[in-house]
PDB file of C-alpha atoms in Angstrom:
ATOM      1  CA  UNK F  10      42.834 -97.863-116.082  1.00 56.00           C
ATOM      2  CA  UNK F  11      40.046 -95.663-114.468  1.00 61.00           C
ATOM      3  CA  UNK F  12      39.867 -91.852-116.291  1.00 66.00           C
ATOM      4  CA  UNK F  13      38.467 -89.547-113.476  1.00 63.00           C
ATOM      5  CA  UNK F  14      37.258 -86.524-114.959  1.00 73.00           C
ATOM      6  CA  UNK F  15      34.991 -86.151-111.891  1.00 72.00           C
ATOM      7  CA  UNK F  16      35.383 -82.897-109.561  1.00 77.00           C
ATOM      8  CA  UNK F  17      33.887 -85.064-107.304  1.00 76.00           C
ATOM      9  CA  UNK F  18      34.948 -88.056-105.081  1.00 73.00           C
ATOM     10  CA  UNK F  19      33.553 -91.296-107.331  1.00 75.00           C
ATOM     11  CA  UNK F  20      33.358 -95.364-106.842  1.00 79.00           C
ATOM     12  CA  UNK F  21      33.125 -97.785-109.043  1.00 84.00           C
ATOM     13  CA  UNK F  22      31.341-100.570-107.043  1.00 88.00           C
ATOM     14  CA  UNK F  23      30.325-104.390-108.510  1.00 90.00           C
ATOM     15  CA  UNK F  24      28.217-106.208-106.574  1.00 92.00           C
ATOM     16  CA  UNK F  25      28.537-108.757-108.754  1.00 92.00           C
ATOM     17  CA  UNK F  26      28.509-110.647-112.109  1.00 91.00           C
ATOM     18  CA  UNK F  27      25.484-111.390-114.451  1.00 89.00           C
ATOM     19  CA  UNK F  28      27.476-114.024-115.824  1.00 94.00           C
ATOM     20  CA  UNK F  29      28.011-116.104-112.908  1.00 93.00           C
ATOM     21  CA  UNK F  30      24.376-117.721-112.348  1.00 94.00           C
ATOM     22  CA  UNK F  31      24.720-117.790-108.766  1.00 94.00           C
ATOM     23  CA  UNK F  32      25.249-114.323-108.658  1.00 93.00           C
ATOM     24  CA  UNK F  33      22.564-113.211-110.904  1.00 93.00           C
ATOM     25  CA  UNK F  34      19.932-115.193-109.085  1.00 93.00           C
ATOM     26  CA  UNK F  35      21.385-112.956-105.651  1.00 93.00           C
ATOM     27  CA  UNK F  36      21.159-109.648-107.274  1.00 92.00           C
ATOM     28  CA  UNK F  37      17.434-110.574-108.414  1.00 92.00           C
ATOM     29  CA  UNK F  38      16.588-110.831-104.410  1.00 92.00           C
ATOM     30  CA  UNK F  39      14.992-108.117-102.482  1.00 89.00           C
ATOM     31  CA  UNK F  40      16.665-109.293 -98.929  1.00 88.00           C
ATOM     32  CA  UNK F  41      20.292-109.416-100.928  1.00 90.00           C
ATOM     33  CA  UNK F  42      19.843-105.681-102.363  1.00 90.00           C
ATOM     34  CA  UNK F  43      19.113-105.009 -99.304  1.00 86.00           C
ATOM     35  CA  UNK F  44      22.061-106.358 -97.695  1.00 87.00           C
ATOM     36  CA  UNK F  45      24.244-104.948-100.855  1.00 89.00           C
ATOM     37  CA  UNK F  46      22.492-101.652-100.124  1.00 86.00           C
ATOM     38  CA  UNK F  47      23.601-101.663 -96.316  1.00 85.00           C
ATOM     39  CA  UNK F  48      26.991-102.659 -96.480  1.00 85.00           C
ATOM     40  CA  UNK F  49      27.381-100.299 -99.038  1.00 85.00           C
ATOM     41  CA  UNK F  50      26.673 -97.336 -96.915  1.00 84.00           C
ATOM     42  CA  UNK F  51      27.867 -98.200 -93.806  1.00 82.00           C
ATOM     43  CA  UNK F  52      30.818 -98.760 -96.062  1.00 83.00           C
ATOM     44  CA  UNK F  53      31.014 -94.730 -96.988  1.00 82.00           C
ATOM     45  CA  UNK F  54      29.589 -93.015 -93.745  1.00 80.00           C
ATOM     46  CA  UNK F  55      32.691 -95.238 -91.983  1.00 80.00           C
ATOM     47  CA  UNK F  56      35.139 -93.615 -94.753  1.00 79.00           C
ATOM     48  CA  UNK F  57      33.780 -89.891 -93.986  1.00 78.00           C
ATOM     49  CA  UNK F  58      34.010 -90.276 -89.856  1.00 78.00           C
ATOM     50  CA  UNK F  59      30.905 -92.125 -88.989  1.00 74.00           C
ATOM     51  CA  UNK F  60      30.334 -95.028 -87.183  1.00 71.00           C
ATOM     52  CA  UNK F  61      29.414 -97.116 -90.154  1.00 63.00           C
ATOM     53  CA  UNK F  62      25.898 -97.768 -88.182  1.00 67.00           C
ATOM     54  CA  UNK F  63      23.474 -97.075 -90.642  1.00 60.00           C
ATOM     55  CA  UNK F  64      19.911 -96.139 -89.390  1.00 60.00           C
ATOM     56  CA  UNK F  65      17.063 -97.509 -91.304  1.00 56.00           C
ATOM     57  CA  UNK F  66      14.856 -94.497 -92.561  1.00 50.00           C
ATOM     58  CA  UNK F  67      12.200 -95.026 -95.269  1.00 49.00           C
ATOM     59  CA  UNK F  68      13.635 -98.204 -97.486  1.00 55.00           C
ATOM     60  CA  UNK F  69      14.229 -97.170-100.921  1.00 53.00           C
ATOM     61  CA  UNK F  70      12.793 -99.424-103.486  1.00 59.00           C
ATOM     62  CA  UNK F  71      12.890 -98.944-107.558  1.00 57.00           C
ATOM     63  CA  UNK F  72       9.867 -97.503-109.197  1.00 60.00           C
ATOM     64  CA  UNK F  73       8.258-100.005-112.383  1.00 62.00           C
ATOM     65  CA  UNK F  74       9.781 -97.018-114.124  1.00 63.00           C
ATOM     66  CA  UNK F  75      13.162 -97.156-112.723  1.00 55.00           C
ATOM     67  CA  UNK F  76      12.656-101.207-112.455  1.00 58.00           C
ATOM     68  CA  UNK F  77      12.686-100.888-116.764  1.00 59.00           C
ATOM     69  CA  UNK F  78      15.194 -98.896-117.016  1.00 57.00           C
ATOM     70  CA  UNK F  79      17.958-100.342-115.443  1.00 52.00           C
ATOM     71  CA  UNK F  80      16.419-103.865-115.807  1.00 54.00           C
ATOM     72  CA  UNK F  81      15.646-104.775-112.047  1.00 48.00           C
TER      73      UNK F  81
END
């Protein structure tokens, strides 16, 4: 099981599974980190009493720094 030592709400969330091919070719796509990205939030401002309609801002997108560090 799950330790929570956060003081702090936390999730754990996969999007999916480098081991499944399929799935590691999706997570390599801009539109389906995107999509990941959206449901995600709608996800949590629907859990804290929004609507769960997210309004696009400025899209957030990885620096080549970030991009090496967490291998994206």
């Amino acid at each position: 099981g799950e330790i929570n030592w956060s003081q702090i709400p936390v999730a754990v969330v996969e999007t999916g599974f480098l081991s499944n091919p399929d799935e590691d070719r999706w997570l390599q796509d801009e539109s389906y980190q995107d999509k990941l990205v959206a449901g995600i939030a709608a996800a949590v401002d629907s859990y804290f009493g929004g609507d769960g309609e997210i309004k696009k801002s400025k899209k957030f997108r990885f620096s080549t720094t970030q991009k090496k560090k967490y291998r994206v």
